[in-house]
Coordinates of C-alpha atoms in Angstrom, one line a residue:
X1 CA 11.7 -36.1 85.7
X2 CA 10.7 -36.5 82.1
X3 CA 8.3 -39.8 80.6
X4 CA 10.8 -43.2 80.9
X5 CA 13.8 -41.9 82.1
X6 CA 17.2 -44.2 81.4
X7 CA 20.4 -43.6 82.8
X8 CA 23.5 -44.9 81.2
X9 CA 26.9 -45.8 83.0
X10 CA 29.1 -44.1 80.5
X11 CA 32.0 -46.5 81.6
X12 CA 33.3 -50.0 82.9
X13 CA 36.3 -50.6 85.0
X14 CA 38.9 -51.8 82.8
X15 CA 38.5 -49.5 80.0
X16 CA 42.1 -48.2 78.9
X17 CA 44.4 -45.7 79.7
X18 CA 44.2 -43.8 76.4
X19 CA 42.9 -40.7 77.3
X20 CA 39.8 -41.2 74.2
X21 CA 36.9 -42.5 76.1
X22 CA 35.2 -38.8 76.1
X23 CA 35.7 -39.3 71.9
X24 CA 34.0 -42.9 71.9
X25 CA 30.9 -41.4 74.5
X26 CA 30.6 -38.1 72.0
X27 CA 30.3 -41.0 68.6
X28 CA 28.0 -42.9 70.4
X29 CA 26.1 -40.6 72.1
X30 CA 23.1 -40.1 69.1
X31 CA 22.7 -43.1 69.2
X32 CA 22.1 -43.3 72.8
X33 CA 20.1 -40.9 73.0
X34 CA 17.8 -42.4 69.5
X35 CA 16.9 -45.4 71.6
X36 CA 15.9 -43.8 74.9
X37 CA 18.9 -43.1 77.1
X38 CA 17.7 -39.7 78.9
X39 CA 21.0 -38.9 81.1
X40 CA 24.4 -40.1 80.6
X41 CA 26.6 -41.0 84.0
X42 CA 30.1 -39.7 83.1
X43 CA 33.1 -41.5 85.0
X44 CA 35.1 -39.7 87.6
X45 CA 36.4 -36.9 85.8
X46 CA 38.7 -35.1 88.0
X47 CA 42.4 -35.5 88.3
X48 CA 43.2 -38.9 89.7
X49 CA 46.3 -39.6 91.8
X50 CA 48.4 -41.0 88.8
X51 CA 47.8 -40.7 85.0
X52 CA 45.8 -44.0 84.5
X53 CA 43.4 -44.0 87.4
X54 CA 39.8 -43.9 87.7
X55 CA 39.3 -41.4 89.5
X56 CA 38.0 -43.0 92.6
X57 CA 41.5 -42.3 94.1
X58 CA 41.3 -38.4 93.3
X59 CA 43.9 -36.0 93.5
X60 CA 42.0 -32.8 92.1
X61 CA 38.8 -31.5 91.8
X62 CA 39.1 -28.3 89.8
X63 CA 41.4 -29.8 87.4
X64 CA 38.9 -31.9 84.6
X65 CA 41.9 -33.1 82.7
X66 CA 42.8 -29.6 82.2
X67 CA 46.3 -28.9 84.4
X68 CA 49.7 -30.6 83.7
X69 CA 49.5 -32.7 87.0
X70 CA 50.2 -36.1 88.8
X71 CA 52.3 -37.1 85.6
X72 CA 49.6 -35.6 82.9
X73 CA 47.5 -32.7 81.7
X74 CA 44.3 -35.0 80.6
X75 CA 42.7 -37.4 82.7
X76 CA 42.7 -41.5 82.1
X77 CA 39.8 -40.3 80.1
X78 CA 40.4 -37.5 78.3
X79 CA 41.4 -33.8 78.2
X80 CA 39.3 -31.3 79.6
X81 CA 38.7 -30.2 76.1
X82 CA 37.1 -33.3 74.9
X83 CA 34.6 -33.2 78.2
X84 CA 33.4 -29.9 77.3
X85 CA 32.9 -31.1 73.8
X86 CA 30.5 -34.0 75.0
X87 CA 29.0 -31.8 77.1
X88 CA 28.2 -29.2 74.5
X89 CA 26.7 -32.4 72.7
X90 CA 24.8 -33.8 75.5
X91 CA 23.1 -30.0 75.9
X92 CA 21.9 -29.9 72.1
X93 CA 20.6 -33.4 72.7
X94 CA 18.8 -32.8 75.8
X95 CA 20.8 -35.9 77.7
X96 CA 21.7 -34.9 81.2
X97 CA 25.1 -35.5 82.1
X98 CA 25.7 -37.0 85.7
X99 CA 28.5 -36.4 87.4
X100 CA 30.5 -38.7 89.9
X101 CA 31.5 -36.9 92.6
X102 CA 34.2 -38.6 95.2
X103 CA 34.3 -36.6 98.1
X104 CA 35.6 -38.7 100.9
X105 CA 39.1 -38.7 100.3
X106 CA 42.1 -37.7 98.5
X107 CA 45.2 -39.4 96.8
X108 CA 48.7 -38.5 95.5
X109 CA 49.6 -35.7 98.2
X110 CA 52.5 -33.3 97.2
X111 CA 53.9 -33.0 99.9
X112 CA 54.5 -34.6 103.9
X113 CA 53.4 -33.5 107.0
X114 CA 54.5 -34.9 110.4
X115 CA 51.3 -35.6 112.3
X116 CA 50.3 -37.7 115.9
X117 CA 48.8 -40.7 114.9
X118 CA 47.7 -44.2 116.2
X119 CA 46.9 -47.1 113.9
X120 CA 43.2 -48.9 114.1
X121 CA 42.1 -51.9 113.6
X122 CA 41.2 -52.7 109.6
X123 CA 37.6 -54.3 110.8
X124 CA 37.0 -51.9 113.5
X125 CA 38.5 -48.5 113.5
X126 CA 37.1 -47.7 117.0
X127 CA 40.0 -50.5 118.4
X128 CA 43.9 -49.0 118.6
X129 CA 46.1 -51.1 117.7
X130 CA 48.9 -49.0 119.0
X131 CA 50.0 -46.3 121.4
X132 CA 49.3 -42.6 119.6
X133 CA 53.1 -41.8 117.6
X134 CA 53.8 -39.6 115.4
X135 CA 53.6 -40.1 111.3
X136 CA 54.6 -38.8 108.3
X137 CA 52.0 -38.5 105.4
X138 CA 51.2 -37.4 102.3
X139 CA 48.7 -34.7 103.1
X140 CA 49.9 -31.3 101.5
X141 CA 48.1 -30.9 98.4
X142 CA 49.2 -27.6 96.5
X143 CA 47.7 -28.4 93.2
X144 CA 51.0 -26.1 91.6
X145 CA 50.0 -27.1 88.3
X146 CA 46.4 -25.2 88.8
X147 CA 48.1 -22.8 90.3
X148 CA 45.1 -21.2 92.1
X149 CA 43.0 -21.2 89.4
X150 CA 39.2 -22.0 90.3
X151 CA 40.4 -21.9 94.0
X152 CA 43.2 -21.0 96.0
X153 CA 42.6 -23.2 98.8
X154 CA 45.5 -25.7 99.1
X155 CA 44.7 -29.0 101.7
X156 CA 47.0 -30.1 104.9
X157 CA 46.5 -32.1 107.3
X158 CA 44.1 -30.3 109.3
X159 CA 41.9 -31.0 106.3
X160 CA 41.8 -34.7 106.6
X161 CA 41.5 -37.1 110.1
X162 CA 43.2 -40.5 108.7
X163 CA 45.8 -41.7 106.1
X164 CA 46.7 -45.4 104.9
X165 CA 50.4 -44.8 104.9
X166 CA 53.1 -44.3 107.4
X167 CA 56.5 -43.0 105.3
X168 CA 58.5 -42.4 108.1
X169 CA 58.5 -46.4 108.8
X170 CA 56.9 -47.6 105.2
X171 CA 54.2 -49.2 106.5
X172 CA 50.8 -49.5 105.3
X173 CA 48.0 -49.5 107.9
X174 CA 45.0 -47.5 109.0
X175 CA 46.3 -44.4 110.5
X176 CA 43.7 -42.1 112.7
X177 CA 45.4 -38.9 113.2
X178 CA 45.1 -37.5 116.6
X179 CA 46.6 -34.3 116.1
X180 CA 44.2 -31.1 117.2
X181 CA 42.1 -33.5 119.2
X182 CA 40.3 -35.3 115.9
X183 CA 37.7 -37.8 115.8
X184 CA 36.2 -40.0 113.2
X185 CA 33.3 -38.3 111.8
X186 CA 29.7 -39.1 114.2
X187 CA 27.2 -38.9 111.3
X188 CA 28.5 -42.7 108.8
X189 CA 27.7 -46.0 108.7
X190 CA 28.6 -48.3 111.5
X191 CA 30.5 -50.4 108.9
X192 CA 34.0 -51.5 111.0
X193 CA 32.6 -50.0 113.9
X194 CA 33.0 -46.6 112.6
X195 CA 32.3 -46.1 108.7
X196 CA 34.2 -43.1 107.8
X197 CA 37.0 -44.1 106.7
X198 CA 37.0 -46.3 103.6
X199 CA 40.9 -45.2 101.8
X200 CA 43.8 -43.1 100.9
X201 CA 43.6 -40.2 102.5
X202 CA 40.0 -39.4 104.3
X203 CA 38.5 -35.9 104.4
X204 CA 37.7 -34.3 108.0
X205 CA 34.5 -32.5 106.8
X206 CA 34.6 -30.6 110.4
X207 CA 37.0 -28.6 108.9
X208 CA 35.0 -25.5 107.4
X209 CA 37.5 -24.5 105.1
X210 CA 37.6 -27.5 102.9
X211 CA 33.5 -28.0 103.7
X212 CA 33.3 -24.7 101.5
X213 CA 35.6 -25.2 99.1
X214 CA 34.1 -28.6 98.2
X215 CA 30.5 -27.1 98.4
X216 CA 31.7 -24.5 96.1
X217 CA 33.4 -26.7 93.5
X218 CA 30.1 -28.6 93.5
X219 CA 28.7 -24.8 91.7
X220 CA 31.6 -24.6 89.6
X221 CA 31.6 -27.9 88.3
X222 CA 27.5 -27.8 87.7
X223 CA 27.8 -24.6 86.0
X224 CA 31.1 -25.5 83.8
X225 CA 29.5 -28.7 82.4
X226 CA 25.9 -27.9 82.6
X227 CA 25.4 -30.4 84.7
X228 CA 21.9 -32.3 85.1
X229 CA 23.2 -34.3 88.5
X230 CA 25.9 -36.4 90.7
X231 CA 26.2 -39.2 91.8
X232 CA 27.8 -39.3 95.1
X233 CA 30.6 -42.5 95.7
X234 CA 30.7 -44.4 99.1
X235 CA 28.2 -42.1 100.6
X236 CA 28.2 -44.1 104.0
X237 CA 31.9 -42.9 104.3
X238 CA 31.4 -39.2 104.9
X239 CA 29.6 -37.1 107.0
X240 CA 25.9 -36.8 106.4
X241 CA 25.3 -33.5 107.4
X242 CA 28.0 -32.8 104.5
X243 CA 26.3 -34.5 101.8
X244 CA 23.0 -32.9 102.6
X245 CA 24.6 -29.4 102.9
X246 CA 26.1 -30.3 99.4
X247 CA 22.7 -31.0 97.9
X248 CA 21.0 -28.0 99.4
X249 CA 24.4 -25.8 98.3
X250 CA 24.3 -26.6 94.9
X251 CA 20.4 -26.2 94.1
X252 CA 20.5 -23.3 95.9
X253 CA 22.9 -21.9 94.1
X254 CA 21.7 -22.6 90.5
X255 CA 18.3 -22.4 90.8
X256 CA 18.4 -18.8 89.3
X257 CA 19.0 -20.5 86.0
X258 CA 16.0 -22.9 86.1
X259 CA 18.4 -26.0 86.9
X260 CA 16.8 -29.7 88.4
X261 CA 19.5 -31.3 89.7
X262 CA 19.4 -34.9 90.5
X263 CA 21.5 -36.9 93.6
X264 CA 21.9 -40.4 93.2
X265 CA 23.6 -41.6 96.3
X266 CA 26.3 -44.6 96.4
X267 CA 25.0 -46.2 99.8
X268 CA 25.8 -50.1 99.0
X269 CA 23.9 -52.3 101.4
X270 CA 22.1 -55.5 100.3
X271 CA 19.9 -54.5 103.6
X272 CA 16.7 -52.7 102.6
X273 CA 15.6 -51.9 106.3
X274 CA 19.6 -49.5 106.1
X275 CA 18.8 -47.6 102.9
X276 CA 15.2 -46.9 104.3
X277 CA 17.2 -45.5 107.7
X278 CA 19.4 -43.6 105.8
X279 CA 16.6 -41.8 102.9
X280 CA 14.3 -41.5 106.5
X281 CA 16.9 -38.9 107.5
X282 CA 17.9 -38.2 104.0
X283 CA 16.6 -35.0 101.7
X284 CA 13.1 -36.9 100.4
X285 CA 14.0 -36.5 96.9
X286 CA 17.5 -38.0 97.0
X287 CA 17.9 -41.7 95.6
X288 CA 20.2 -44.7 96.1
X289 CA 21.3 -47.4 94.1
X290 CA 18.6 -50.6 94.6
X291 CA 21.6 -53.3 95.9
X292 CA 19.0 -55.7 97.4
X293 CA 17.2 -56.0 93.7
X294 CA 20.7 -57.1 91.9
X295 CA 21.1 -59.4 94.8
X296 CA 17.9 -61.0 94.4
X297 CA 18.4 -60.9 90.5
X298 CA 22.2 -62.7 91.5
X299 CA 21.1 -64.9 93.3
X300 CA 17.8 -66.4 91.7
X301 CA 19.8 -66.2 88.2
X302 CA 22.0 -69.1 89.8
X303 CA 19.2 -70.5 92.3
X304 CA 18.6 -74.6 91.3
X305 CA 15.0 -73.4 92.0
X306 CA 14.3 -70.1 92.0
X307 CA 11.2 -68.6 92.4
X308 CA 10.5 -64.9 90.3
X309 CA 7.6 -64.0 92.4
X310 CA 10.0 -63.1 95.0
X311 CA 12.1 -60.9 93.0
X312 CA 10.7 -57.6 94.2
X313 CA 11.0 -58.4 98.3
X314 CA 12.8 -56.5 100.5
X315 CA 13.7 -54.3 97.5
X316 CA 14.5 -50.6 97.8
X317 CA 11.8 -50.3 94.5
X318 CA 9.3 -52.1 97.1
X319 CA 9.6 -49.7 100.1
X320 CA 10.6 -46.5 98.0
X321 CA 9.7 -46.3 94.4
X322 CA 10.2 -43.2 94.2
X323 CA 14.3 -43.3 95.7
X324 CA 15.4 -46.3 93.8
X325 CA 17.8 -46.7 90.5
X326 CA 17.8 -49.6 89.8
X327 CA 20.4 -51.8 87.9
X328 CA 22.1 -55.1 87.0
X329 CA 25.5 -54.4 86.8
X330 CA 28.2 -51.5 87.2
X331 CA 31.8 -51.1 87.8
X332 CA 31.9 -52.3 91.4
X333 CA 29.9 -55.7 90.8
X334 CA 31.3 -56.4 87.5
X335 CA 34.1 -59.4 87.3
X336 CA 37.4 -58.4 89.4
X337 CA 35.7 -56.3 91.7
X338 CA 35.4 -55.8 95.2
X339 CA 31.6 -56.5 95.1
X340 CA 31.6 -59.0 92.3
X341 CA 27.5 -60.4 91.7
X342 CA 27.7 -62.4 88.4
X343 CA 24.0 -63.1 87.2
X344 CA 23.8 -65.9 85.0
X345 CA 24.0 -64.4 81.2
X346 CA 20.8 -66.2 80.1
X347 CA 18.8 -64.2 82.9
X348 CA 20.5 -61.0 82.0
X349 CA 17.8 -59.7 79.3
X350 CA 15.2 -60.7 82.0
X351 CA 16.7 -58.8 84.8
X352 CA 16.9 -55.9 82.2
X353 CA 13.2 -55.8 81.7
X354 CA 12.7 -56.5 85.3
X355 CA 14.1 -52.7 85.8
X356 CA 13.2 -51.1 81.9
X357 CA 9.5 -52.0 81.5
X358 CA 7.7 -51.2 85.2
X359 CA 6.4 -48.4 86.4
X360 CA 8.9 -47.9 90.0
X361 CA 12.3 -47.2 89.7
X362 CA 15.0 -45.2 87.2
X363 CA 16.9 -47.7 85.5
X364 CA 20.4 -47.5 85.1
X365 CA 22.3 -49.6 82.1
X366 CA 25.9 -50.4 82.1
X367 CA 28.5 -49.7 79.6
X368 CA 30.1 -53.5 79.9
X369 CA 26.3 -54.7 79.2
X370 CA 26.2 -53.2 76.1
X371 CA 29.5 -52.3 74.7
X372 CA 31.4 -55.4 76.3
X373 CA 34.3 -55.4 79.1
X374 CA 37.9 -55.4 78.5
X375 CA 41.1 -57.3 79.8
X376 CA 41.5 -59.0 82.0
X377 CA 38.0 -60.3 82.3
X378 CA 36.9 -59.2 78.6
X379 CA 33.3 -60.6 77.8
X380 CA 31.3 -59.4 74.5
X381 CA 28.0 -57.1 75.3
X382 CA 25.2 -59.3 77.2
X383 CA 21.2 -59.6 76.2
X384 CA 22.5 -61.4 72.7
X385 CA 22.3 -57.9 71.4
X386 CA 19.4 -56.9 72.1
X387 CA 19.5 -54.1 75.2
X388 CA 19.3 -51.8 72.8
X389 CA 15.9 -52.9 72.3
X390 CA 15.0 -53.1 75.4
X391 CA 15.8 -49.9 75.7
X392 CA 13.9 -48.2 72.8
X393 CA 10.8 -50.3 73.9
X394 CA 10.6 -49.2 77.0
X395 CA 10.8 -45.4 76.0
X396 CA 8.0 -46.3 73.2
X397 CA 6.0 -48.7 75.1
X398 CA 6.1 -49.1 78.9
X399 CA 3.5 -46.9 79.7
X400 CA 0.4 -46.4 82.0
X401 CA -1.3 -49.1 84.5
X402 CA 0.3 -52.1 85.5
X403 CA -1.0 -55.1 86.1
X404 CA 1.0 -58.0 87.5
X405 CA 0.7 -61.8 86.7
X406 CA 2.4 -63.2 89.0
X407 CA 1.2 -66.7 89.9
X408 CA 4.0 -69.0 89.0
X409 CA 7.2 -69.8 90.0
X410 CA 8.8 -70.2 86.9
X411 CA 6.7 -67.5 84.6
X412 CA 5.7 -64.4 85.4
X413 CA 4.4 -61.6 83.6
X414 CA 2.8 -58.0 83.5
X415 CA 1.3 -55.6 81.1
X416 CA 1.8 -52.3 81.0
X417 CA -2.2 -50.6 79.4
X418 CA -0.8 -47.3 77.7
X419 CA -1.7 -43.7 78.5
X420 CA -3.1 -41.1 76.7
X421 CA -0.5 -38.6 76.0
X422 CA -1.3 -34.6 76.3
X423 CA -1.5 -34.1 73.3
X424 CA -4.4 -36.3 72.6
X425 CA -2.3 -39.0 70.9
X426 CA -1.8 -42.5 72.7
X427 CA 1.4 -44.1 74.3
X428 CA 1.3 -47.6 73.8
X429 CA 1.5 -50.3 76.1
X430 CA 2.9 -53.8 76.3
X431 CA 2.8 -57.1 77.7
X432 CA 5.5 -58.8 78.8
X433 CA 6.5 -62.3 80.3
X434 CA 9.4 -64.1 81.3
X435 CA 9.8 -67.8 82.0
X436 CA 12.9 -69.0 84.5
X437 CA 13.4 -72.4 85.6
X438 CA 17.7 -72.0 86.3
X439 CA 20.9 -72.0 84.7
X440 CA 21.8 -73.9 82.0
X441 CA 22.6 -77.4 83.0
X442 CA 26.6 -76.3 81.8
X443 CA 26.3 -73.0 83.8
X444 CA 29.3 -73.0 86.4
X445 CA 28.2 -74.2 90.2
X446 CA 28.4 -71.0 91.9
X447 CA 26.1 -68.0 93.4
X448 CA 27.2 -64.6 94.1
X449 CA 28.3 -65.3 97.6
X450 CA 30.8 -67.2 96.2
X451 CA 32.9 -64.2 95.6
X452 CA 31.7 -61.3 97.1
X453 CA 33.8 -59.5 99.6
X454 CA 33.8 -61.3 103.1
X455 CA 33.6 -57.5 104.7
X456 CA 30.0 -56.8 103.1
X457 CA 28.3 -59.8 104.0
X458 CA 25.1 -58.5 104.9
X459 CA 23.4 -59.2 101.6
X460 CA 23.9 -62.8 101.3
X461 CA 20.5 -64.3 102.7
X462 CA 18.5 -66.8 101.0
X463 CA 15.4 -65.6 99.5
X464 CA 13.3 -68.4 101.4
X465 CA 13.8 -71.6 102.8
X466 CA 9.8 -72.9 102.2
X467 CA 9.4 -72.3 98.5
X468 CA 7.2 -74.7 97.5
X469 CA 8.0 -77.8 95.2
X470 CA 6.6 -77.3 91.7
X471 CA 6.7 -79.1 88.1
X472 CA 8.7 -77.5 85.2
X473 CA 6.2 -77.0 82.4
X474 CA 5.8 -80.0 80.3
X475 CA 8.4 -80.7 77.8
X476 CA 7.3 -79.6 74.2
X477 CA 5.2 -77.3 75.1
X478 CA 5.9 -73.7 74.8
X479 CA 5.0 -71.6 78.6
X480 CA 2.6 -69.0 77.8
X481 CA 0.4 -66.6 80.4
X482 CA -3.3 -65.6 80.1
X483 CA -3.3 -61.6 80.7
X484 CA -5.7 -59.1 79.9
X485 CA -4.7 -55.7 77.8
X486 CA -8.4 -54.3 77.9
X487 CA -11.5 -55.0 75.9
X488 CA -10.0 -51.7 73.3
X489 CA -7.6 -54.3 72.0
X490 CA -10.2 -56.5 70.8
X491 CA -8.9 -58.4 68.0
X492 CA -5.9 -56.8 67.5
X493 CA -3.0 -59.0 66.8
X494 CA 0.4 -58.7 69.3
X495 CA 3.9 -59.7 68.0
X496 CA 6.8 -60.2 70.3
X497 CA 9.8 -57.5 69.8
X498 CA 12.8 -59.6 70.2
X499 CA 11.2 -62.9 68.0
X500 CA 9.8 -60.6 65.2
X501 CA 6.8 -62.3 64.5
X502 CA 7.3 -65.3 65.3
X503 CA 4.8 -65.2 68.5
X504 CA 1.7 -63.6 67.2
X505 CA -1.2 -63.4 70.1
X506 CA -4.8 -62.1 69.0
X507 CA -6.4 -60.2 71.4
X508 CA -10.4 -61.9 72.6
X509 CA -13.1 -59.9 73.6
X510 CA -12.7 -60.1 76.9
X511 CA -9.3 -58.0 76.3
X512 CA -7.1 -60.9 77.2
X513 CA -4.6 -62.7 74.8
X514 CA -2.0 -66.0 76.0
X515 CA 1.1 -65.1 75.5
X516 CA 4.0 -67.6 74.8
X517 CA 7.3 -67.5 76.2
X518 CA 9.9 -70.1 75.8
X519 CA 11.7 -71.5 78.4
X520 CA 14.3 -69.4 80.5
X521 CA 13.9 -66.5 77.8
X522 CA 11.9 -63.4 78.1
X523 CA 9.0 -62.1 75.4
X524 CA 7.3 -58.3 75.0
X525 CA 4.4 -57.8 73.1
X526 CA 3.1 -55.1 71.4
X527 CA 0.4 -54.3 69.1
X528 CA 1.5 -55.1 65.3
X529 CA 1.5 -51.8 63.6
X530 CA 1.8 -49.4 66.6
X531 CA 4.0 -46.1 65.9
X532 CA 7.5 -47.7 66.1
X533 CA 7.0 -51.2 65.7
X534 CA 9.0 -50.7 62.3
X535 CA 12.4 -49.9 64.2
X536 CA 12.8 -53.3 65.5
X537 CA 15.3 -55.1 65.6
X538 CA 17.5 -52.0 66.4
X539 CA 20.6 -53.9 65.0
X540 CA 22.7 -51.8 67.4
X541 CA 26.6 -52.2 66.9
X542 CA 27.8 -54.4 70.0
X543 CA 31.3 -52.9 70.3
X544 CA 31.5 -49.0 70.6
X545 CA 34.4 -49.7 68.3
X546 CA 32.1 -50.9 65.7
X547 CA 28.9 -48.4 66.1
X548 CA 30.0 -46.5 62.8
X549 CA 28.7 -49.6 60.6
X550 CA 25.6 -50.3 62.6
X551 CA 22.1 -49.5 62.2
X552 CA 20.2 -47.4 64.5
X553 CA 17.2 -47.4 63.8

């Protein structure tokens, strides 16, 4: 993995149906890429069960936006053409592009098929609800409009083990099929009592035809798009053996042409001690999405007294640095969603640094973060416009040792000493402190708990109940922290990034500056002068609509 990697989330949930969001990623993608974004997360790109879906409820694997079917050729975003154009882009640019692979079900059947079925229990699938009857579902997939192009294998019920709807009696409902003796799968979460099925209509991964076919369309579609990874959705809903076969497939099968590719796994648990169990038995370089961390972000963003020295505990970056991608936001926790975790906008640019400028983890940033959100929850891009900052200073900046400052409740802080690069030069390093004492006395009364899904409850615990009492810093007095950069920065002056220089720190002979940080805001430092310096503020545009008329730096 290359020096400060940075993924971006390429999308946001309510983006619209206009089949040009390829067009927007391909305009903005310099940009990106200018300021330190290293691999760009594409949204589900296959063929989604009607013409404006996601592509969580996938129809299609093989057909990219390419085929005239489920009501359209392209996809919600695009036709395959425009993909292949950002991905021609993304090549000459050296940005990975990583792919979101849903593999544990399948929507929009063309066809039914009478199957023996009992219904089970919505919060635990092991419990009938019913005596075994039979069904009719939607589980003949033909793909005509492919026509057997990329594969010829067409899906029927043997292929799957569950469905959500009954049409012979209209009913919606958890239906286990019991035809040919199936079972749920052995090797899932024990979410519901039995975590494989999570919607629509879920894939029997016993079945070795469809195992194949998916393992091969994980080749095909690595090869078409020269791919640089996937992420893999709901990965607690299907077979592990599956995903790890999946994994092993696909490298094997493109390693002839020098190919690295990356797994980020979709395992959603606020529970460190689960993702631990599940990387234990895992492939050791696969990673998962650090939940607990935006939890403990959530909840001390809204916490009345929160304490940042326990930001990091029972944190996925804690107990496996090398596993974690860690994030604020994405489409799942954003407003609307089934696993909503507002953090308070004012601690947004701290929990951004939080994940840009230390050494663990590969930080993800989301789309709605710096482009904005759409209807029906719209909301303008966060960090007062200034990710984009964050972003280039961590790819110029956060580099070599770290050394935290820990020591207070309401201020923390770290610096980051530099490295010397191989080819003899140096990369800089920086110091970095954040003060938080809570919301905003007109911040709405809630925490994340307050609307996160009552059927993933596991992550709502409170960080401690014995955090000591303490004394907000004295009114009128700016917070500042005492940390050392090293005696070679002797009398060298330090200017925060985001305030110009409107902080500046000289360096003692000791190697140790105070560095000021205003309340509930967040300050980096770097050396005045050092390569780069000259490229801030990045004045990047805060709409995607609007990127044409900014500056980039």
């Amino acid at each position: 993995m290359r020096d400060n990697p940075v993924i971006f989330q390429g999308f946001e949930w309510y983006l619209p149906a206009d089949q040009r969001h390829y067009k927007r990623l391909l305009s903005v993608l310099p940009h990106l890429h200018a300021i330190g974004v290293t691999a760009l997360w594409l949204p589900p790109a296959c063929k989604a069960g009607n013409s404006t879906g996601n592509g969580y409820d996938v129809y299609d694997l093989y057909d990219l936006g390419e085929f005239e079917q489920r009501g359209s050729q392209s996809t919600k975003w695009g036709p395959k053409g425009d993909l292949m154009d950002l991905a021609k882009r993304a090549k000459e640019l050296g940005v990975e592009l990583i792919f979101d692979a849903v593999l544990n079900h399948r929507c929009g059947g063309d066809g039914k098929e009478t199957v023996v079925a009992v219904e089970v229990h919505p919060n635990n699938r092991l419990k009938d609800l019913c005596e075994p009857r039979e069904v009719e579902t939607w589980l003949k997939f033909d793909f005509s409009g492919r026509g057997g192009q990329y594969s010829d294998v067409k899906y029927d019920w043997n292929m799957f083990n569950a469905s959500d709807w009954d049409d012979r009696t209209q009913s919606r409902g958890i239906f286990k099929i019991k035809s040919g003796g199936k079972d749920w799968a052995k090797d899932v979460s024990k979410e519901w009592g039995n975590g494989d099925y999570l919607m629509f209509n879920n894939c029997d991964y016993t079945n070795k035809v469809l195992s194949k076919d998916v393992k091969n369309w994980g080749v095909w579609v690595t090869k078409e798009l020269g791919l640089g990874g996937f992420r893999l959705d709901a990965m607690q809903h299907f077979s592990h053996n599956l995903s790890m076969d999946f994994i092993k497939y696909v490298r094997d099968s493109v390693q002839d042409e020098g190919r690295d590719v990356f797994f980020v796994g979709e395992y959603w648990s606020g529970d460190v001690d689960i993702l631990d169990a599940y990387l234990e038995k895992s492939l050791p370089d696969l990673h998962l999405y650090d939940a607990p961390l935006l939890y403990n972000m959530a909840m001390l963003s809204w916490d009345k007294k929160p304490d940042l020295r326990t930001v990091f505990e029972r944190t996925l970056v804690c107990t496996r640095p090398d596993n974690a991608v860690t994030l604020v936001m994405n489409h799942d926790t954003q407003k609307g969603q089934v696993m909503e975790s507002p953090i308070s906008p004012s601690f947004t640019p701290l929990a951004y640094a939080l994940i840009l400028f230390r050494e663990a983890g590969y930080p993800c940033v989301f789309y709605g973060d710096m482009y904005g959100i759409c209807e029906p929850h719209a909301q303008r891009s966060t960090c007062g416009g200034k990710l984009a900052d964050l972003i280039l200073a961590r790819k110029l900046y956060a580099y070599g040792e770290q050394e935290d400052y820990f020591l207070n409740p309401e201020l923390v802080g770290w610096v980051r000493r530099g490295v010397d690069d191989e080819d003899g030069s140096m990369k800089a390093g920086m110091a970095v402190v954040m003060h938080w004492s809570g919301p905003p006395n007109h911040a709405p009364a809630l925490s994340p708990s307050s609307s996160m899904s009552s059927n993933r409850p596991e992550w709502i615990r409170k960080l401690s109940d014995n955090l000591g009492k303490f004394k907000p810093p004295s009114s009128g007095r700016i917070p500042s922290q005492k940390m050392k950069v090293g005696r070679e920065h002797a009398g060298e002056i330090w200017t925060d990034i985001l305030c110009g220089s409107k902080y500046k720190v000289v360096i003692g002979r000791d190697g140790c500056g105070v560095f000021p940080c205003p309340k509930n805001t967040l300050t980096v430092y770097v050396k005045e002068g050092v390569d780069g310096r000259e490229r801030f503020p990045v004045g990047f545009a805060r709409s995607i609509e609007e990127h044409r008329g900014a500056s980039f730096g």
